[in-house]
Amino acid sequence: MSGAPPPAAPVPGDPARAERVRAMFDALAPRYDLANRVLSLGLDQAWRRRAVRALGDLRGAVVVDLCAGTLDLTRMALDAGAARVEAVDFAEAMLRTGRARLAAGAPVELHVADARALPLPDGRADALCCGFGLRNVPELERVLDECARVLRPGGRVAVLDFFRPETALSRFLQATYNRLVLPVGGGLITGFSEAYRYLAGSIDAFVSRGEFEALLAARGFAVSGRDMLPPVASLVVGVRR
Ligand SMILES: C[S@@+](CC[C@H](N)C(=O)[O-])C[C@H]1O[C@@H](n2cnc3c(N)ncnc32)[C@H](O)[C@@H]1O
């Protein structure tokens, strides 16, 4: 990053958290993809590909990319044959960075909007994906209500995230990775180590995979979940009944 100093990193539980999260991602945008690729040794893209595959046959589908960031999942959904992607994120600089990497005329609608109030009609989306976004939203249950609202019956949701670890192995891996690798590596690449400390802390404040699956099931989804390799990130898939 260059120019202005990075904004204050958000604190989980802070009422002003949403605005701070937005400012943080706007500031991270130019270096976000590079940091992801380096810090995950490229694994993050393999995890995203699995999430898109879990959405089933996307040919002709309308897909929502929630907390879309720089549009990695959007591009993968288009490659899988989606007819249109509705990409939603409240950090405009993230969407702008992603748009620059889309092919001209790609059928993508960008929405600078909060995940708690999606600017999308009821029951029209065939699929919805969210990569590493829900950990940051202040009212998770309200966002899940919105996901259920915009999906048609039979529509699928795939959520990829770093859930609060439940097993000794994932606790150990997350602790090593989040407390050492992320702040140091993320700080070096982006000049904003506070942000990477926040991202690590947000995992401790997030729900476990099991708790998340229960929240989706309570909204009428048939749910399945699995850990990625290595078991730091997990994928939860739901089919709206
Ligand atoms: C870690 S990034 C993930 C971006 C992308 N999905 C990916 O796979 O790389 C999280 C994104 O969620 C967005 N976000 C966080 N809270 C949000 C909210 N309440 N409404 C909309 N977007 C939000 C941030 O702006 C950021 O772009």
Coordinates of N, CA and C and ligand atoms in Angstrom, one line a residue:
M1 N 0.8 -1.2 0.0 CA 0.0 0.0 0.0 C 0.9 1.2 0.0
S2 N 0.4 2.3 -0.5 CA 1.1 3.5 -0.5 C 0.2 4.7 -0.1
G3 N 0.8 5.9 0.0 CA 0.0 7.1 0.3 C -0.5 7.1 1.8
A4 N -1.8 7.3 1.9 CA -2.4 7.4 3.3 C -2.1 6.2 4.2
P5 N -2.0 6.5 5.5 CA -1.8 5.4 6.4 C -3.0 4.5 6.4
P6 N -2.9 3.2 6.7 CA -4.0 2.3 6.7 C -5.0 2.7 7.7
P7 N -6.3 2.5 7.5 CA -7.4 2.8 8.5 C -7.2 1.9 9.7
A8 N -7.8 2.3 10.8 CA -7.8 1.4 12.0 C -8.5 0.1 11.7
A9 N -7.9 -1.0 12.1 CA -8.5 -2.3 11.9 C -9.7 -2.5 12.8
P10 N -10.7 -3.2 12.3 CA -11.9 -3.4 13.1 C -11.7 -4.3 14.3
V11 N -12.5 -4.2 15.3 CA -12.4 -5.0 16.5 C -13.7 -5.9 16.5
P12 N -13.6 -7.2 16.5 CA -14.8 -8.0 16.6 C -15.7 -7.6 17.7
G13 N -17.0 -7.4 17.5 CA -17.9 -6.9 18.6 C -18.1 -5.4 18.6
D14 N -17.2 -4.7 18.0 CA -17.3 -3.2 18.0 C -18.6 -2.8 17.1
P15 N -19.4 -1.9 17.7 CA -20.6 -1.5 16.9 C -20.3 -0.8 15.6
A16 N -19.1 -0.2 15.5 CA -18.7 0.5 14.3 C -18.0 -0.5 13.3
R17 N -18.1 -1.8 13.6 CA -17.3 -2.8 12.9 C -17.5 -2.8 11.4
A18 N -18.8 -2.8 11.0 CA -19.1 -2.9 9.6 C -18.3 -1.8 8.8
E19 N -18.4 -0.6 9.3 CA -17.8 0.5 8.5 C -16.3 0.4 8.5
R20 N -15.7 -0.1 9.6 CA -14.3 -0.4 9.7 C -13.9 -1.5 8.8
V21 N -14.7 -2.5 8.7 CA -14.4 -3.7 7.8 C -14.4 -3.1 6.3
R22 N -15.4 -2.3 6.0 CA -15.4 -1.8 4.7 C -14.2 -1.0 4.3
A23 N -13.8 -0.1 5.2 CA -12.7 0.8 5.0 C -11.4 -0.1 4.9
M24 N -11.3 -1.1 5.7 CA -10.1 -2.0 5.7 C -10.0 -2.7 4.3
F25 N -11.1 -3.3 3.8 CA -11.0 -4.0 2.5 C -10.8 -3.0 1.4
D26 N -11.4 -1.8 1.4 CA -11.1 -0.8 0.4 C -9.6 -0.5 0.4
A27 N -8.9 -0.4 1.6 CA -7.5 -0.2 1.6 C -6.7 -1.4 1.2
L28 N -7.2 -2.6 1.4 CA -6.4 -3.8 1.1 C -6.5 -4.1 -0.4
A29 N -7.5 -3.6 -1.1 CA -7.9 -4.0 -2.4 C -6.7 -4.2 -3.4
P30 N -5.8 -3.2 -3.5 CA -4.8 -3.4 -4.6 C -3.9 -4.6 -4.3
R31 N -3.7 -5.0 -3.1 CA -2.8 -6.1 -2.8 C -3.5 -7.4 -2.3
Y32 N -4.8 -7.4 -2.3 CA -5.6 -8.5 -1.7 C -5.3 -9.8 -2.3
D33 N -5.3 -9.8 -3.7 CA -5.2 -11.1 -4.4 C -3.8 -11.6 -4.2
L34 N -2.8 -10.8 -4.3 CA -1.4 -11.2 -4.2 C -1.2 -11.8 -2.8
A35 N -1.7 -11.1 -1.8 CA -1.5 -11.6 -0.4 C -2.2 -13.0 -0.3
N36 N -3.4 -13.2 -0.8 CA -4.1 -14.5 -0.7 C -3.2 -15.6 -1.4
R37 N -2.7 -15.3 -2.6 CA -2.0 -16.4 -3.3 C -0.7 -16.7 -2.5
V38 N 0.0 -15.7 -2.1 CA 1.3 -16.0 -1.4 C 1.0 -16.7 -0.1
L39 N 0.1 -16.1 0.7 CA -0.1 -16.6 2.1 C -0.7 -18.0 2.1
S40 N -1.5 -18.4 1.1 CA -2.1 -19.7 1.1 C -1.3 -20.7 0.2
L41 N -0.2 -20.2 -0.4 CA 0.6 -21.0 -1.4 C -0.3 -21.4 -2.5
G42 N -1.3 -20.6 -2.9 CA -2.1 -20.9 -4.0 C -3.3 -21.8 -3.7
L43 N -3.4 -22.3 -2.5 CA -4.4 -23.2 -2.1 C -5.8 -22.6 -2.1
D44 N -5.8 -21.3 -1.9 CA -7.1 -20.6 -1.8 C -7.9 -20.7 -3.1
Q45 N -7.2 -20.8 -4.2 CA -8.0 -20.9 -5.5 C -8.5 -22.3 -5.7
A46 N -7.8 -23.3 -5.2 CA -8.3 -24.7 -5.2 C -9.5 -24.8 -4.4
W47 N -9.5 -24.2 -3.2 CA -10.7 -24.2 -2.3 C -11.9 -23.5 -3.0
R48 N -11.6 -22.4 -3.7 CA -12.7 -21.7 -4.3 C -13.3 -22.6 -5.5
R49 N -12.4 -23.2 -6.2 CA -12.9 -24.1 -7.3 C -13.8 -25.2 -6.7
R50 N -13.4 -25.7 -5.6 CA -14.3 -26.8 -5.0 C -15.6 -26.2 -4.6
A51 N -15.6 -25.0 -4.1 CA -16.9 -24.4 -3.7 C -17.8 -24.2 -4.9
V52 N -17.2 -23.8 -6.1 CA -18.0 -23.6 -7.3 C -18.5 -24.9 -7.8
R53 N -17.7 -25.9 -7.7 CA -18.1 -27.3 -8.2 C -19.3 -27.8 -7.3
A54 N -19.2 -27.4 -6.0 CA -20.3 -27.9 -5.1 C -21.7 -27.3 -5.4
L55 N -21.7 -26.2 -6.2 CA -22.9 -25.6 -6.6 C -23.7 -26.4 -7.7
G56 N -23.0 -27.4 -8.2 CA -23.7 -28.3 -9.2 C -23.5 -27.7 -10.6
D57 N -24.4 -28.1 -11.5 CA -24.3 -27.6 -12.9 C -24.8 -26.2 -13.0
L58 N -23.8 -25.3 -13.4 CA -24.2 -23.9 -13.4 C -24.5 -23.4 -14.8
R59 N -24.6 -24.3 -15.7 CA -24.9 -23.8 -17.1 C -26.2 -23.1 -17.2
G60 N -26.2 -21.8 -17.6 CA -27.5 -21.0 -17.7 C -28.0 -20.5 -16.3
A61 N -27.2 -20.7 -15.3 CA -27.7 -20.3 -13.9 C -27.5 -18.8 -13.6
V62 N -28.3 -18.3 -12.8 CA -28.1 -17.0 -12.1 C -27.5 -17.3 -10.8
V63 N -26.2 -16.7 -10.6 CA -25.5 -17.0 -9.4 C -25.2 -15.7 -8.7
V64 N -25.4 -15.7 -7.3 CA -25.0 -14.6 -6.5 C -23.6 -14.9 -5.9
D65 N -22.7 -13.9 -6.0 CA -21.4 -14.0 -5.4 C -21.5 -13.0 -4.2
L66 N -21.7 -13.5 -3.0 CA -21.9 -12.7 -1.8 C -20.6 -12.3 -1.2
C67 N -20.4 -11.0 -0.8 CA -19.1 -10.6 -0.3 C -18.0 -10.9 -1.3
A68 N -18.3 -10.5 -2.6 CA -17.6 -11.0 -3.8 C -16.1 -10.5 -3.8
G69 N -15.8 -9.4 -3.2 CA -14.4 -9.0 -3.2 C -13.9 -8.7 -4.6
T70 N -12.8 -9.3 -4.9 CA -12.2 -9.1 -6.2 C -12.6 -10.1 -7.3
L71 N -13.8 -10.7 -7.0 CA -14.5 -11.5 -8.0 C -13.9 -12.8 -8.4
D72 N -13.0 -13.4 -7.6 CA -12.5 -14.7 -7.9 C -13.6 -15.8 -8.2
L73 N -14.6 -15.8 -7.2 CA -15.6 -16.8 -7.4 C -16.5 -16.5 -8.6
T74 N -16.7 -15.2 -8.8 CA -17.5 -14.8 -9.9 C -16.9 -15.3 -11.2
R75 N -15.6 -15.1 -11.4 CA -15.0 -15.6 -12.6 C -15.1 -17.1 -12.8
M76 N -14.9 -17.8 -11.7 CA -15.1 -19.3 -11.7 C -16.5 -19.7 -12.1
A77 N -17.5 -19.0 -11.6 CA -18.9 -19.3 -11.9 C -19.1 -19.1 -13.4
L78 N -18.6 -18.0 -13.9 CA -18.7 -17.7 -15.4 C -18.0 -18.9 -16.2
D79 N -16.8 -19.3 -15.7 CA -16.1 -20.4 -16.4 C -17.0 -21.6 -16.4
A80 N -17.8 -21.8 -15.3 CA -18.6 -23.0 -15.2 C -19.9 -22.9 -16.0
G81 N -20.1 -21.8 -16.7 CA -21.3 -21.6 -17.6 C -22.4 -20.8 -17.0
A82 N -22.2 -20.1 -15.9 CA -23.3 -19.3 -15.4 C -23.7 -18.2 -16.4
A83 N -25.1 -18.0 -16.5 CA -25.6 -17.0 -17.5 C -25.3 -15.6 -17.0
R84 N -25.4 -15.5 -15.6 CA -25.2 -14.1 -15.0 C -24.8 -14.3 -13.6
V85 N -23.9 -13.4 -13.2 CA -23.5 -13.3 -11.8 C -23.9 -12.0 -11.2
E86 N -24.5 -12.0 -10.0 CA -24.8 -10.8 -9.3 C -23.8 -10.8 -8.2
A87 N -22.8 -9.9 -8.3 CA -21.7 -9.8 -7.3 C -22.0 -8.7 -6.3
V88 N -22.1 -9.0 -5.0 CA -22.4 -8.0 -4.0 C -21.3 -7.9 -3.0
D89 N -20.9 -6.6 -2.8 CA -19.9 -6.3 -1.8 C -20.0 -4.9 -1.4
F90 N -19.7 -4.5 -0.1 CA -19.9 -3.1 0.2 C -18.6 -2.3 0.1
A91 N -17.5 -3.0 -0.3 CA -16.2 -2.3 -0.5 C -16.0 -2.1 -2.0
E92 N -16.3 -0.9 -2.4 CA -16.3 -0.6 -3.8 C -14.9 -0.8 -4.5
A93 N -13.8 -0.5 -3.8 CA -12.5 -0.7 -4.4 C -12.2 -2.2 -4.6
M94 N -12.8 -3.1 -3.8 CA -12.6 -4.5 -4.1 C -13.3 -4.9 -5.4
L95 N -14.5 -4.4 -5.6 CA -15.3 -4.8 -6.8 C -14.6 -4.2 -8.0
R96 N -14.1 -2.9 -7.8 CA -13.4 -2.2 -9.0 C -12.2 -3.0 -9.4
T97 N -11.4 -3.5 -8.4 CA -10.2 -4.2 -8.7 C -10.6 -5.5 -9.5
G98 N -11.6 -6.2 -9.0 CA -12.1 -7.4 -9.7 C -12.6 -7.1 -11.1
R99 N -13.3 -6.0 -11.2 CA -13.9 -5.7 -12.6 C -12.9 -5.6 -13.6
A100 N -11.7 -5.0 -13.2 CA -10.6 -4.8 -14.2 C -10.1 -6.1 -14.7
R101 N -10.4 -7.2 -14.0 CA -9.9 -8.5 -14.5 C -11.0 -9.3 -15.2
L102 N -12.1 -8.8 -15.4 CA -13.2 -9.5 -16.1 C -13.0 -9.3 -17.6
A103 N -13.4 -10.3 -18.4 CA -13.4 -10.1 -19.8 C -14.5 -9.1 -20.2
A104 N -14.2 -8.3 -21.3 CA -15.2 -7.3 -21.7 C -16.5 -7.9 -22.0
G105 N -17.6 -7.2 -21.4 CA -18.9 -7.7 -21.7 C -19.3 -8.9 -20.9
A106 N -18.5 -9.3 -19.9 CA -18.9 -10.5 -19.0 C -20.2 -10.2 -18.4
P107 N -21.1 -11.2 -18.3 CA -22.5 -10.9 -17.7 C -22.4 -10.9 -16.2
V108 N -21.9 -9.8 -15.7 CA -21.7 -9.6 -14.2 C -22.4 -8.3 -13.8
E109 N -23.2 -8.3 -12.8 CA -23.8 -7.1 -12.3 C -23.2 -6.9 -11.0
L110 N -22.5 -5.7 -10.8 CA -21.9 -5.4 -9.6 C -22.8 -4.6 -8.7
H111 N -22.9 -5.0 -7.4 CA -23.8 -4.2 -6.5 C -22.9 -3.8 -5.3
V112 N -22.7 -2.5 -5.1 CA -22.1 -2.0 -3.9 C -23.1 -2.0 -2.8
A113 N -23.2 -3.0 -2.0 CA -24.3 -3.1 -1.0 C -23.9 -4.0 0.1
D114 N -24.7 -3.8 1.2 CA -24.4 -4.6 2.4 C -25.1 -5.9 2.4
A115 N -24.4 -6.9 2.8 CA -25.0 -8.3 2.8 C -26.2 -8.4 3.6
R116 N -26.5 -7.5 4.5 CA -27.6 -7.6 5.4 C -28.9 -7.2 4.7
A117 N -28.8 -6.5 3.5 CA -30.0 -6.1 2.7 C -29.6 -6.2 1.3
L118 N -29.8 -7.4 0.7 CA -29.4 -7.7 -0.7 C -30.3 -7.0 -1.6
P119 N -29.8 -6.3 -2.6 CA -30.6 -5.6 -3.6 C -31.1 -6.5 -4.7
L120 N -31.6 -7.6 -4.3 CA -32.0 -8.7 -5.2 C -33.4 -9.2 -4.9
P121 N -34.1 -9.6 -6.0 CA -35.5 -10.0 -5.8 C -35.6 -11.4 -5.1
D122 N -36.8 -11.7 -4.6 CA -37.0 -13.0 -3.9 C -36.9 -14.2 -4.9
G123 N -36.3 -15.2 -4.5 CA -36.4 -16.5 -5.1 C -36.0 -16.6 -6.6
R124 N -35.1 -15.7 -7.0 CA -34.7 -15.8 -8.4 C -33.3 -16.4 -8.7
A125 N -32.5 -16.5 -7.6 CA -31.1 -17.0 -7.9 C -31.1 -18.5 -7.8
D126 N -30.4 -19.1 -8.7 CA -30.2 -20.6 -8.8 C -29.2 -21.0 -7.8
A127 N -28.2 -20.2 -7.5 CA -27.1 -20.6 -6.6 C -26.5 -19.3 -6.0
L128 N -25.9 -19.5 -4.8 CA -25.2 -18.4 -4.1 C -23.9 -19.0 -3.5
C129 N -22.8 -18.2 -3.8 CA -21.6 -18.6 -3.1 C -21.0 -17.5 -2.3
C130 N -20.3 -17.8 -1.3 CA -19.7 -16.8 -0.4 C -18.3 -17.3 0.0
G131 N -17.2 -16.6 -0.4 CA -15.9 -17.0 0.0 C -15.3 -16.1 1.0
F132 N -15.1 -16.6 2.2 CA -14.3 -15.9 3.3 C -15.0 -14.5 3.6
G133 N -16.3 -14.4 3.5 CA -17.0 -13.1 3.7 C -17.8 -13.1 5.0
L134 N -18.4 -14.3 5.4 CA -19.4 -14.2 6.4 C -18.8 -14.0 7.8
R135 N -17.5 -14.3 7.9 CA -16.8 -14.1 9.2 C -16.8 -12.6 9.5
N136 N -17.0 -11.8 8.5 CA -16.8 -10.3 8.7 C -18.1 -9.6 8.9
V137 N -19.3 -10.3 8.7 CA -20.5 -9.6 8.8 C -21.0 -9.5 10.2
P138 N -21.6 -8.3 10.6 CA -22.0 -8.1 12.0 C -23.2 -8.9 12.4
E139 N -24.1 -9.2 11.5 CA -25.4 -9.9 11.9 C -25.5 -11.1 11.0
L140 N -24.8 -12.2 11.4 CA -24.8 -13.4 10.5 C -26.2 -13.9 10.2
E141 N -27.0 -14.0 11.2 CA -28.3 -14.6 11.0 C -29.2 -13.8 10.0
R142 N -29.0 -12.5 10.1 CA -29.8 -11.6 9.2 C -29.3 -11.9 7.7
V143 N -28.0 -12.1 7.6 CA -27.4 -12.3 6.2 C -27.9 -13.7 5.7
L144 N -28.0 -14.7 6.6 CA -28.4 -16.0 6.2 C -29.9 -15.9 5.8
D145 N -30.7 -15.1 6.5 CA -32.1 -14.9 6.1 C -32.1 -14.4 4.6
E146 N -31.2 -13.4 4.3 CA -31.2 -12.8 3.0 C -30.8 -13.9 2.0
C147 N -29.9 -14.8 2.3 CA -29.5 -15.8 1.4 C -30.7 -16.7 1.0
A148 N -31.4 -17.1 2.1 CA -32.6 -17.9 1.9 C -33.6 -17.2 1.0
R149 N -33.8 -15.9 1.3 CA -34.8 -15.2 0.5 C -34.5 -15.1 -1.0
V150 N -33.3 -14.9 -1.4 CA -33.0 -14.7 -2.8 C -32.9 -16.0 -3.6
L151 N -32.7 -17.1 -2.9 CA -32.5 -18.4 -3.6 C -33.9 -19.0 -3.9
R152 N -34.0 -19.6 -5.1 CA -35.3 -20.4 -5.4 C -35.2 -21.7 -4.7
P153 N -36.4 -22.3 -4.5 CA -36.4 -23.7 -3.9 C -35.6 -24.6 -4.8
G154 N -34.7 -25.4 -4.2 CA -33.8 -26.3 -4.9 C -32.5 -25.6 -5.2
G155 N -32.4 -24.3 -5.0 CA -31.2 -23.5 -5.2 C -30.1 -23.9 -4.2
R156 N -28.9 -23.7 -4.6 CA -27.8 -24.2 -3.7 C -27.0 -23.0 -3.2
V157 N -26.4 -23.2 -2.0 CA -25.5 -22.2 -1.4 C -24.2 -22.9 -1.0
A158 N -23.1 -22.3 -1.3 CA -21.8 -22.9 -0.9 C -21.0 -21.8 -0.2
V159 N -20.6 -22.1 1.0 CA -19.9 -21.1 1.9 C -18.6 -21.6 2.3
L160 N -17.6 -20.9 1.9 CA -16.2 -21.2 2.2 C -15.7 -20.3 3.3
D161 N -15.2 -20.8 4.4 CA -14.7 -19.8 5.4 C -13.7 -20.5 6.4
F162 N -13.1 -19.7 7.2 CA -12.3 -20.2 8.3 C -13.3 -20.2 9.5
F163 N -13.9 -21.3 9.8 CA -14.8 -21.4 11.0 C -13.9 -21.6 12.2
R164 N -14.5 -21.3 13.4 CA -13.8 -21.4 14.6 C -13.5 -22.9 14.8
P165 N -12.2 -23.3 15.0 CA -11.8 -24.7 14.9 C -12.4 -25.5 16.0
E166 N -12.7 -26.8 15.7 CA -13.3 -27.7 16.7 C -12.4 -28.8 17.1
T167 N -11.4 -29.2 16.2 CA -10.6 -30.3 16.5 C -9.2 -29.8 17.0
A168 N -8.4 -30.7 17.7 CA -7.1 -30.3 18.2 C -6.2 -30.0 17.0
L169 N -6.3 -30.7 15.9 CA -5.4 -30.5 14.7 C -5.7 -29.2 14.1
S170 N -7.0 -28.9 13.8 CA -7.3 -27.6 13.2 C -7.0 -26.4 14.1
R171 N -7.2 -26.6 15.4 CA -6.9 -25.6 16.4 C -5.4 -25.3 16.3
F172 N -4.6 -26.3 16.2 CA -3.1 -26.1 16.2 C -2.7 -25.4 14.8
L173 N -3.3 -25.9 13.7 CA -2.9 -25.3 12.4 C -3.4 -23.9 12.3
Q174 N -4.6 -23.7 12.8 CA -5.1 -22.3 12.7 C -4.3 -21.4 13.6
A175 N -3.9 -21.8 14.8 CA -3.1 -21.0 15.7 C -1.8 -20.6 15.0
T176 N -1.1 -21.6 14.5 CA 0.2 -21.3 13.9 C 0.0 -20.4 12.7
Y177 N -0.9 -20.7 11.8 CA -1.1 -20.0 10.6 C -1.6 -18.5 10.9
N178 N -2.7 -18.5 11.7 CA -3.3 -17.2 11.9 C -2.5 -16.2 12.8
R179 N -1.8 -16.8 13.8 CA -1.1 -15.8 14.6 C 0.3 -15.5 14.2
L180 N 0.9 -16.4 13.4 CA 2.2 -16.1 12.9 C 2.3 -15.8 11.4
V181 N 1.8 -16.7 10.6 CA 2.0 -16.5 9.1 C 1.2 -15.3 8.6
L182 N -0.1 -15.3 9.0 CA -1.0 -14.2 8.5 C -0.5 -12.8 8.8
P183 N -0.3 -12.4 10.1 CA 0.1 -11.1 10.4 C 1.4 -10.7 9.8
V184 N 2.4 -11.6 9.9 CA 3.7 -11.3 9.4 C 3.7 -11.2 7.9
G185 N 3.3 -12.3 7.2 CA 3.2 -12.3 5.8 C 2.3 -11.2 5.2
G186 N 1.1 -11.1 5.8 CA 0.1 -10.1 5.3 C 0.6 -8.7 5.4
G187 N 1.3 -8.5 6.6 CA 1.9 -7.2 6.8 C 3.0 -6.8 5.8
L188 N 3.8 -7.8 5.5 CA 4.9 -7.6 4.5 C 4.3 -7.3 3.2
I189 N 3.3 -8.0 2.8 CA 2.8 -7.9 1.4 C 1.9 -6.6 1.2
T190 N 1.1 -6.3 2.3 CA 0.2 -5.2 2.1 C 0.6 -3.9 2.9
G191 N 1.5 -4.1 3.8 CA 1.9 -2.9 4.7 C 0.8 -2.7 5.8
F192 N -0.1 -3.7 6.0 CA -1.2 -3.5 6.9 C -1.4 -4.7 7.8
S193 N -0.4 -4.9 8.7 CA -0.4 -6.1 9.5 C -1.6 -6.1 10.5
E194 N -2.1 -4.9 10.9 CA -3.3 -4.9 11.8 C -4.5 -5.6 11.2
A195 N -4.6 -5.4 9.8 CA -5.8 -6.0 9.1 C -5.7 -7.5 9.3
Y196 N -4.5 -8.0 9.1 CA -4.3 -9.5 9.1 C -4.4 -10.0 10.6
R197 N -4.1 -9.2 11.5 CA -4.4 -9.6 12.9 C -5.9 -9.6 13.2
Y198 N -6.6 -8.6 12.6 CA -8.0 -8.6 12.8 C -8.6 -9.9 12.1
L199 N -8.2 -10.2 10.9 CA -8.7 -11.4 10.2 C -8.5 -12.6 11.0
A200 N -7.3 -12.7 11.7 CA -7.1 -13.9 12.5 C -8.0 -13.9 13.7
G201 N -8.2 -12.7 14.4 CA -9.0 -12.6 15.5 C -10.5 -12.9 15.2
S202 N -10.9 -12.6 14.0 CA -12.3 -12.7 13.6 C -12.6 -14.2 13.5
I203 N -11.6 -15.1 13.3 CA -11.9 -16.5 13.3 C -12.3 -17.0 14.7
D204 N -11.6 -16.5 15.7 CA -12.0 -16.9 17.1 C -13.4 -16.4 17.5
A205 N -13.8 -15.3 16.9 CA -15.1 -14.7 17.2 C -16.2 -15.3 16.4
F206 N -15.9 -16.2 15.4 CA -16.8 -16.7 14.5 C -17.5 -18.0 15.0
V207 N -18.5 -18.4 14.4 CA -19.1 -19.7 14.8 C -18.3 -20.9 14.3
S208 N -18.5 -22.0 14.9 CA -17.8 -23.3 14.4 C -18.6 -23.7 13.2
R209 N -18.0 -24.7 12.5 CA -18.7 -25.2 11.3 C -20.0 -25.9 11.7
G210 N -20.0 -26.6 12.8 CA -21.2 -27.3 13.2 C -22.3 -26.2 13.6
E211 N -21.9 -25.2 14.2 CA -22.9 -24.1 14.6 C -23.5 -23.5 13.3
F212 N -22.6 -23.3 12.3 CA -23.0 -22.6 11.1 C -24.0 -23.6 10.3
E213 N -23.7 -24.8 10.3 CA -24.6 -25.8 9.6 C -25.9 -25.8 10.3
A214 N -26.0 -25.7 11.6 CA -27.3 -25.6 12.3 C -28.1 -24.4 11.9
L215 N -27.3 -23.2 11.8 CA -28.0 -22.0 11.4 C -28.6 -22.1 10.0
L216 N -27.9 -22.8 9.1 CA -28.5 -22.9 7.7 C -29.6 -23.9 7.7
A217 N -29.5 -25.0 8.5 CA -30.6 -26.0 8.6 C -31.8 -25.4 9.1
A218 N -31.7 -24.4 10.1 CA -32.8 -23.8 10.7 C -33.6 -22.9 9.6
R219 N -32.9 -22.6 8.5 CA -33.5 -21.8 7.5 C -34.0 -22.7 6.3
G220 N -34.2 -24.0 6.6 CA -34.8 -24.9 5.6 C -33.8 -25.4 4.6
F221 N -32.5 -25.4 4.9 CA -31.6 -25.9 3.9 C -31.2 -27.4 4.3
A222 N -31.0 -28.3 3.3 CA -30.4 -29.6 3.6 C -28.9 -29.3 3.5
V223 N -28.2 -29.6 4.6 CA -26.8 -29.1 4.7 C -25.8 -30.2 4.8
S224 N -24.6 -30.0 4.2 CA -23.5 -30.9 4.4 C -22.2 -30.0 4.5
G225 N -21.2 -30.5 5.2 CA -20.0 -29.7 5.3 C -18.8 -30.6 5.3
R226 N -17.7 -30.0 4.9 CA -16.4 -30.8 5.0 C -15.3 -29.8 5.2
D227 N -14.2 -30.3 5.7 CA -13.0 -29.5 5.9 C -12.1 -29.6 4.6
M228 N -11.5 -28.6 4.2 CA -10.6 -28.6 3.1 C -9.2 -29.2 3.6
L229 N -8.3 -29.3 2.7 CA -7.0 -29.8 3.0 C -6.0 -28.7 2.8
P230 N -5.2 -28.3 3.8 CA -5.2 -28.7 5.1 C -6.5 -28.2 5.9
P231 N -6.8 -28.8 7.0 CA -8.1 -28.5 7.6 C -8.1 -27.1 8.3
V232 N -7.9 -26.1 7.6 CA -8.0 -24.7 8.1 C -9.3 -24.1 7.6
A233 N -9.5 -24.2 6.3 CA -10.8 -23.7 5.7 C -11.8 -24.9 5.6
S234 N -13.1 -24.5 5.6 CA -14.1 -25.5 5.4 C -15.1 -25.0 4.4
L235 N -15.8 -26.0 3.8 CA -16.9 -25.7 2.9 C -18.2 -26.2 3.4
V236 N -19.2 -25.4 3.4 CA -20.6 -25.8 3.8 C -21.5 -25.6 2.6
V237 N -22.2 -26.7 2.3 CA -23.1 -26.6 1.1 C -24.6 -26.8 1.6
G238 N -25.5 -26.0 1.1 CA -26.9 -26.2 1.5 C -27.8 -26.2 0.3
V239 N -28.8 -27.0 0.3 CA -29.8 -27.0 -0.8 C -31.1 -26.5 -0.2
R240 N -31.7 -25.4 -0.8 CA -32.9 -24.8 -0.2 C -34.1 -25.7 -0.5
R241 N -34.8 -26.1 0.5 CA -36.0 -27.0 0.3 C -37.1 -26.2 -0.2
Ligands
LIG1 C1 -12.0 -11.8 2.8 S1 -12.8 -10.9 1.6 C2 -13.4 -12.2 0.5 C3 -13.5 -11.8 -0.9 C4 -13.8 -12.9 -1.9 N1 -15.1 -13.5 -1.7 C5 -12.8 -13.9 -1.9 O1 -13.1 -15.1 -2.0 O2 -11.6 -13.6 -1.9 C6 -14.3 -10.5 2.4 C7 -15.2 -9.5 1.6 O3 -16.4 -9.4 2.3 C8 -16.9 -8.0 2.2 N2 -17.8 -7.8 3.2 C9 -17.6 -7.9 4.6 N3 -18.7 -7.5 5.3 C10 -19.6 -7.2 4.3 C11 -21.0 -6.8 4.4 N4 -21.6 -6.6 5.6 N5 -21.7 -6.5 3.3 C12 -21.0 -6.7 2.1 N6 -19.8 -7.1 1.9 C13 -19.1 -7.3 3.0 C14 -15.6 -7.2 2.3 O4 -15.7 -5.9 1.7 C15 -14.6 -8.1 1.5 O5 -14.5 -7.7 0.1

